Amino acid sequence: MKTGAALAIRDVRMSYALATGELPVLTGIHLNIKPGEFLSLVGTSGCGKSTLLRLIGGLEKAGGGEILLDGKAVEKPGLDRGMVFQESRLFPWMTAEENVAFGCLRNLSTSEIRETVESHLRLVGLSGFGKAYPRQLSGGMQQRAAIARALVGKPRVLLLDEPFGALDALTRIQMQAEILRIWQAQKTTVILVTHDMEEAVYLGDRVAVMSPRPGTIKQIVPVPLARPRDRSGTPFVKIRRKIYDEFFGKGKTTSDTKPQRHEGRRRK
């Protein structure tokens, strides 16, 4: 089985052209992500978290810098990257198994597609629901199907854009446990965008905190805690508090690849 891919994000910049001029969204993003790592990405609304995720997914093109996947430049979407959004975005006219099959590699035979779909429905806990339409599934089940669809092409990087944000608290906790189980089984590199600092600490090997727009990496906080993690334990609470302080501007900006003073010169 292939393990997750390494990602190198080097001086990535992004802005949008508006009628009133350029709106800078990202500036001087430097980030290295190891194969098989689970990275949580947090920041205020509008700081560019989701934009960065779309750039990694190849859905948008950066205005500067580069994103390398195992040393190769990311220039467009590819099956080596799977993405899950806050809404499941399942096709309502397709059953769960048909939605998952949509993400399959096109060179598979009919029997191989069927076996692959069945195995991924089992992986996300949806055995027996393959014939159900999205309207017949709960929100959490729809997200499970969306995760299966993202994984069925055997991506080396899984991009999660607040995938549990629309779920109730109990279902969210259950889905957090599920994504950890899937990650440990698949060895995929995972990047999770979330507003929930507790979720970020519970899931991530590291938590990258972004500054307000134009976003950059303000601080990277390691989470050296064994899994499963005790959310009420003192070590967990201390790390969550550190991220809270960074989130509200009490920490210093940093980068894991370049001294921050270099980034400052680039932005001038």
Tab-separated table of C-alpha atoms in Angstrom:
chain	number	residue	atom	x	y	z
A	1	MET	CA	0.000	0.000	0.000
A	2	LYS	CA	1.246	3.481	-0.858
A	3	THR	CA	1.639	5.805	2.102
A	4	GLY	CA	0.687	9.456	2.112
A	5	ALA	CA	2.605	11.989	0.080
A	6	ALA	CA	4.892	14.776	1.275
A	7	LEU	CA	3.793	18.351	0.605
A	8	ALA	CA	6.047	21.389	0.383
A	9	ILE	CA	4.406	24.809	0.254
A	10	ARG	CA	6.919	27.526	-0.585
A	11	ASP	CA	6.195	31.260	-0.414
A	12	VAL	CA	2.651	30.806	-1.736
A	13	ARG	CA	0.733	34.027	-2.388
A	14	MET	CA	-2.812	34.557	-3.571
A	15	SER	CA	-5.034	37.563	-4.271
A	16	TYR	CA	-8.366	38.150	-5.968
A	17	ALA	CA	-9.066	40.894	-8.478
A	18	LEU	CA	-12.013	43.082	-7.391
A	19	ALA	CA	-13.530	46.160	-8.987
A	20	THR	CA	-11.825	48.211	-6.279
A	21	GLY	CA	-8.418	46.562	-6.805
A	22	GLU	CA	-6.467	43.518	-5.648
A	23	LEU	CA	-7.595	41.768	-2.473
A	24	PRO	CA	-4.649	39.875	-0.931
A	25	VAL	CA	-5.767	36.575	0.615
A	26	LEU	CA	-2.530	34.633	1.271
A	27	THR	CA	1.009	35.903	1.610
A	28	GLY	CA	4.302	34.134	2.239
A	29	ILE	CA	2.883	30.700	3.115
A	30	HIS	CA	5.668	28.250	3.990
A	31	LEU	CA	4.757	24.783	5.195
A	32	ASN	CA	6.242	21.282	5.056
A	33	ILE	CA	3.930	18.315	5.634
A	34	LYS	CA	5.388	14.851	6.094
A	35	PRO	CA	4.041	11.693	4.416
A	36	GLY	CA	1.183	10.274	6.488
A	37	GLU	CA	0.954	13.332	8.749
A	38	PHE	CA	-2.367	14.646	10.042
A	39	LEU	CA	-2.188	18.445	10.017
A	40	SER	CA	-4.935	20.660	11.429
A	41	LEU	CA	-5.241	24.188	10.030
A	42	VAL	CA	-7.052	26.840	12.096
A	43	GLY	CA	-7.642	30.560	11.739
A	44	THR	CA	-10.303	33.243	11.757
A	45	SER	CA	-12.968	33.398	9.038
A	46	GLY	CA	-11.596	34.887	5.843
A	47	CYS	CA	-7.939	34.178	6.633
A	48	GLY	CA	-7.515	31.985	3.552
A	49	LYS	CA	-7.655	28.468	5.059
A	50	SER	CA	-10.048	27.109	2.467
A	51	THR	CA	-8.257	28.977	-0.314
A	52	LEU	CA	-5.006	27.261	0.667
A	53	LEU	CA	-6.781	23.903	0.627
A	54	ARG	CA	-8.144	24.579	-2.869
A	55	LEU	CA	-4.657	25.537	-4.065
A	56	ILE	CA	-3.291	22.232	-2.756
A	57	GLY	CA	-6.182	20.448	-4.462
A	58	GLY	CA	-5.358	22.182	-7.743
A	59	LEU	CA	-8.801	23.819	-7.902
A	60	GLU	CA	-7.217	27.278	-8.033
A	61	LYS	CA	-3.839	28.584	-9.155
A	62	ALA	CA	-1.576	30.521	-6.794
A	63	GLY	CA	-0.471	34.028	-7.668
A	64	GLY	CA	3.067	33.186	-6.618
A	65	GLY	CA	5.239	30.556	-4.980
A	66	GLU	CA	4.862	26.824	-5.476
A	67	ILE	CA	3.196	23.733	-4.033
A	68	LEU	CA	5.082	20.469	-4.453
A	69	LEU	CA	3.573	17.003	-4.003
A	70	ASP	CA	6.444	14.548	-3.561
A	71	GLY	CA	8.638	17.071	-5.363
A	72	LYS	CA	6.269	17.578	-8.306
A	73	ALA	CA	4.512	20.907	-8.827
A	74	VAL	CA	0.743	20.940	-8.281
A	75	GLU	CA	-0.830	22.566	-11.328
A	76	LYS	CA	-4.291	20.997	-11.570
A	77	PRO	CA	-6.630	18.579	-9.760
A	78	GLY	CA	-5.551	14.946	-9.641
A	79	LEU	CA	-6.561	11.589	-8.196
A	80	ASP	CA	-3.569	11.789	-5.866
A	81	ARG	CA	-5.609	14.331	-3.850
A	82	GLY	CA	-9.116	13.734	-2.514
A	83	MET	CA	-11.273	16.503	-1.071
A	84	VAL	CA	-14.262	16.585	1.298
A	85	PHE	CA	-16.262	19.776	1.882
A	86	GLN	CA	-18.524	20.960	4.701
A	87	GLU	CA	-21.524	19.845	2.653
A	88	SER	CA	-21.364	16.277	1.338
A	89	ARG	CA	-22.006	17.434	-2.258
A	90	LEU	CA	-23.362	14.022	-3.183
A	91	PHE	CA	-25.308	13.789	-6.419
A	92	PRO	CA	-28.944	13.542	-5.216
A	93	TRP	CA	-30.038	11.437	-8.205
A	94	MET	CA	-27.397	8.768	-7.453
A	95	THR	CA	-27.393	6.132	-4.726
A	96	ALA	CA	-24.595	6.049	-2.166
A	97	GLU	CA	-22.765	3.330	-4.085
A	98	GLU	CA	-23.157	5.237	-7.367
A	99	ASN	CA	-21.776	8.387	-5.732
A	100	VAL	CA	-18.767	6.476	-4.429
A	101	ALA	CA	-18.246	4.757	-7.798
A	102	PHE	CA	-18.063	8.200	-9.419
A	103	GLY	CA	-14.669	8.667	-7.759
A	104	CYS	CA	-13.257	5.332	-8.933
A	105	LEU	CA	-10.316	5.018	-11.278
A	106	ARG	CA	-11.591	4.782	-14.838
A	107	ASN	CA	-9.366	1.852	-15.801
A	108	LEU	CA	-11.146	-0.574	-13.469
A	109	SER	CA	-13.464	-3.289	-14.688
A	110	THR	CA	-17.100	-3.409	-13.604
A	111	SER	CA	-16.381	-6.127	-11.044
A	112	GLU	CA	-13.356	-4.242	-9.700
A	113	ILE	CA	-15.425	-1.070	-9.308
A	114	ARG	CA	-18.129	-3.000	-7.455
A	115	GLU	CA	-15.592	-4.597	-5.096
A	116	THR	CA	-13.809	-1.278	-4.526
A	117	VAL	CA	-17.062	0.543	-3.772
A	118	GLU	CA	-18.206	-2.175	-1.366
A	119	SER	CA	-14.876	-2.138	0.486
A	120	HIS	CA	-14.961	1.656	0.882
A	121	LEU	CA	-18.561	1.642	2.076
A	122	ARG	CA	-17.446	-0.891	4.708
A	123	LEU	CA	-14.465	1.317	5.553
A	124	VAL	CA	-16.708	4.276	6.412
A	125	GLY	CA	-19.362	2.178	8.143
A	126	LEU	CA	-22.016	2.268	5.413
A	127	SER	CA	-22.359	-1.423	4.627
A	128	GLY	CA	-25.980	-2.092	3.700
A	129	PHE	CA	-26.668	1.513	2.667
A	130	GLY	CA	-25.272	1.366	-0.876
A	131	LYS	CA	-28.727	1.496	-2.481
A	132	ALA	CA	-29.874	4.476	-0.402
A	133	TYR	CA	-30.160	7.934	-1.931
A	134	PRO	CA	-28.639	10.952	-0.141
A	135	ARG	CA	-32.083	12.137	1.027
A	136	GLN	CA	-32.461	8.816	2.843
A	137	LEU	CA	-29.205	9.264	4.766
A	138	SER	CA	-28.513	11.354	7.858
A	139	GLY	CA	-26.017	14.208	7.657
A	140	GLY	CA	-23.285	12.099	9.216
A	141	MET	CA	-23.960	9.225	6.829
A	142	GLN	CA	-23.827	11.585	3.873
A	143	GLN	CA	-20.414	12.783	5.030
A	144	ARG	CA	-19.268	9.160	5.376
A	145	ALA	CA	-20.288	8.593	1.752
A	146	ALA	CA	-18.429	11.750	0.712
A	147	ILE	CA	-15.299	10.522	2.492
A	148	ALA	CA	-15.616	7.140	0.774
A	149	ARG	CA	-15.899	8.895	-2.594
A	150	ALA	CA	-12.795	10.962	-1.825
A	151	LEU	CA	-10.822	7.863	-0.814
A	152	VAL	CA	-11.939	5.446	-3.528
A	153	GLY	CA	-9.409	6.807	-6.040
A	154	LYS	CA	-6.617	5.953	-3.552
A	155	PRO	CA	-5.400	9.526	-3.010
A	156	ARG	CA	-2.142	10.108	-1.179
A	157	VAL	CA	-3.471	13.346	0.324
A	158	LEU	CA	-6.944	13.848	1.822
A	159	LEU	CA	-8.113	17.479	2.101
A	160	LEU	CA	-10.916	18.108	4.602
A	161	ASP	CA	-12.595	21.529	4.492
A	162	GLU	CA	-14.597	21.705	7.739
A	163	PRO	CA	-16.265	18.369	6.950
A	164	PHE	CA	-18.026	18.137	10.324
A	165	GLY	CA	-19.086	21.780	10.670
A	166	ALA	CA	-22.743	21.161	9.820
A	167	LEU	CA	-23.153	18.155	12.126
A	168	ASP	CA	-24.615	18.055	15.624
A	169	ALA	CA	-22.147	17.757	18.518
A	170	LEU	CA	-22.571	14.010	19.114
A	171	THR	CA	-22.343	13.089	15.424
A	172	ARG	CA	-19.300	15.344	15.094
A	173	ILE	CA	-17.471	13.464	17.848
A	174	GLN	CA	-18.387	10.150	16.225
A	175	MET	CA	-17.109	11.360	12.851
A	176	GLN	CA	-13.852	12.549	14.407
A	177	ALA	CA	-13.272	9.036	15.703
A	178	GLU	CA	-14.149	7.613	12.292
A	179	ILE	CA	-11.755	9.850	10.382
A	180	LEU	CA	-8.958	8.888	12.778
A	181	ARG	CA	-9.712	5.211	12.246
A	182	ILE	CA	-9.729	5.647	8.469
A	183	TRP	CA	-6.524	7.697	8.539
A	184	GLN	CA	-4.735	5.057	10.601
A	185	ALA	CA	-5.933	2.331	8.209
A	186	GLN	CA	-5.113	4.190	4.978
A	187	LYS	CA	-1.839	5.939	5.959
A	188	THR	CA	-2.971	8.949	3.928
A	189	THR	CA	-1.591	12.447	4.478
A	190	VAL	CA	-4.493	14.524	5.855
A	191	ILE	CA	-4.993	18.291	6.044
A	192	LEU	CA	-8.027	19.392	8.038
A	193	VAL	CA	-9.397	22.947	7.979
A	194	THR	CA	-11.466	23.656	11.085
A	195	HIS	CA	-12.634	26.497	13.332
A	196	ASP	CA	-12.833	24.123	16.292
A	197	MET	CA	-9.625	24.289	18.347
A	198	GLU	CA	-10.546	21.190	20.363
A	199	GLU	CA	-11.110	19.259	17.127
A	200	ALA	CA	-7.786	20.504	15.779
A	201	VAL	CA	-5.906	19.225	18.837
A	202	TYR	CA	-7.849	15.967	19.049
A	203	LEU	CA	-7.116	15.021	15.445
A	204	GLY	CA	-3.844	16.652	14.444
A	205	ASP	CA	-0.195	15.659	14.795
A	206	ARG	CA	0.419	19.396	14.475
A	207	VAL	CA	-1.816	22.452	14.428
A	208	ALA	CA	-0.953	25.306	12.065
A	209	VAL	CA	-2.436	28.645	13.165
A	210	MET	CA	-3.042	31.198	10.424
A	211	SER	CA	-3.062	34.964	10.858
A	212	PRO	CA	-5.998	37.124	9.705
A	213	ARG	CA	-6.142	38.098	6.031
A	214	PRO	CA	-3.830	38.201	4.235
A	215	GLY	CA	-3.186	34.815	5.780
A	216	THR	CA	0.204	33.408	6.617
A	217	ILE	CA	1.335	30.683	8.995
A	218	LYS	CA	1.531	32.415	12.355
A	219	GLN	CA	2.580	29.447	14.482
A	220	ILE	CA	2.821	25.674	14.312
A	221	VAL	CA	1.963	23.821	17.509
A	222	PRO	CA	2.984	20.161	17.820
A	223	VAL	CA	0.566	17.779	19.560
A	224	PRO	CA	2.810	15.071	21.090
A	225	LEU	CA	-0.060	13.157	22.707
A	226	ALA	CA	-0.812	9.463	22.287
A	227	ARG	CA	-4.129	8.459	20.739
A	228	PRO	CA	-6.904	8.144	21.751
A	229	ARG	CA	-6.613	11.569	23.398
A	230	ASP	CA	-8.270	12.665	26.620
A	231	ARG	CA	-9.979	15.977	25.817
A	232	SER	CA	-10.237	16.876	29.505
A	233	GLY	CA	-6.662	15.892	30.421
A	234	THR	CA	-4.190	18.575	31.505
A	235	PRO	CA	-1.735	18.078	28.572
A	236	PHE	CA	-4.590	18.366	26.068
A	237	VAL	CA	-6.008	21.473	27.734
A	238	LYS	CA	-2.565	23.147	27.812
A	239	ILE	CA	-2.078	22.645	24.078
A	240	ARG	CA	-5.583	23.885	23.343
A	241	ARG	CA	-4.882	26.964	25.469
A	242	LYS	CA	-1.651	27.634	23.570
A	243	ILE	CA	-3.547	27.531	20.277
A	244	TYR	CA	-6.242	29.784	21.762
A	245	ASP	CA	-3.552	32.338	22.648
A	246	GLU	CA	-2.095	32.150	19.141
A	247	PHE	CA	-5.560	32.391	17.624
A	248	PHE	CA	-6.258	35.665	19.434
A	249	GLY	CA	-2.950	37.276	18.650
A	250	LYS	CA	-0.838	36.606	21.746
A	251	GLY	CA	1.771	34.525	19.917
A	252	LYS	CA	4.520	35.353	17.445
A	253	THR	CA	4.405	34.668	13.737
A	254	THR	CA	6.659	31.856	12.600
A	255	SER	CA	7.402	29.479	9.712
A	256	ASP	CA	8.732	25.928	9.628
A	257	THR	CA	10.808	26.472	6.481
A	258	LYS	CA	12.001	30.102	6.428
A	259	PRO	CA	12.816	32.761	9.025
A	260	GLN	CA	9.839	35.104	9.259
A	261	ARG	CA	11.973	38.163	8.543
A	262	HIS	CA	12.550	36.750	5.051
A	263	GLU	CA	8.812	36.520	4.493
A	264	GLY	CA	8.462	40.148	5.530
A	265	ARG	CA	10.905	41.257	2.850
A	266	ARG	CA	8.984	39.310	0.227
A	267	ARG	CA	5.744	41.079	1.039
A	268	LYS	CA	7.165	44.557	0.479
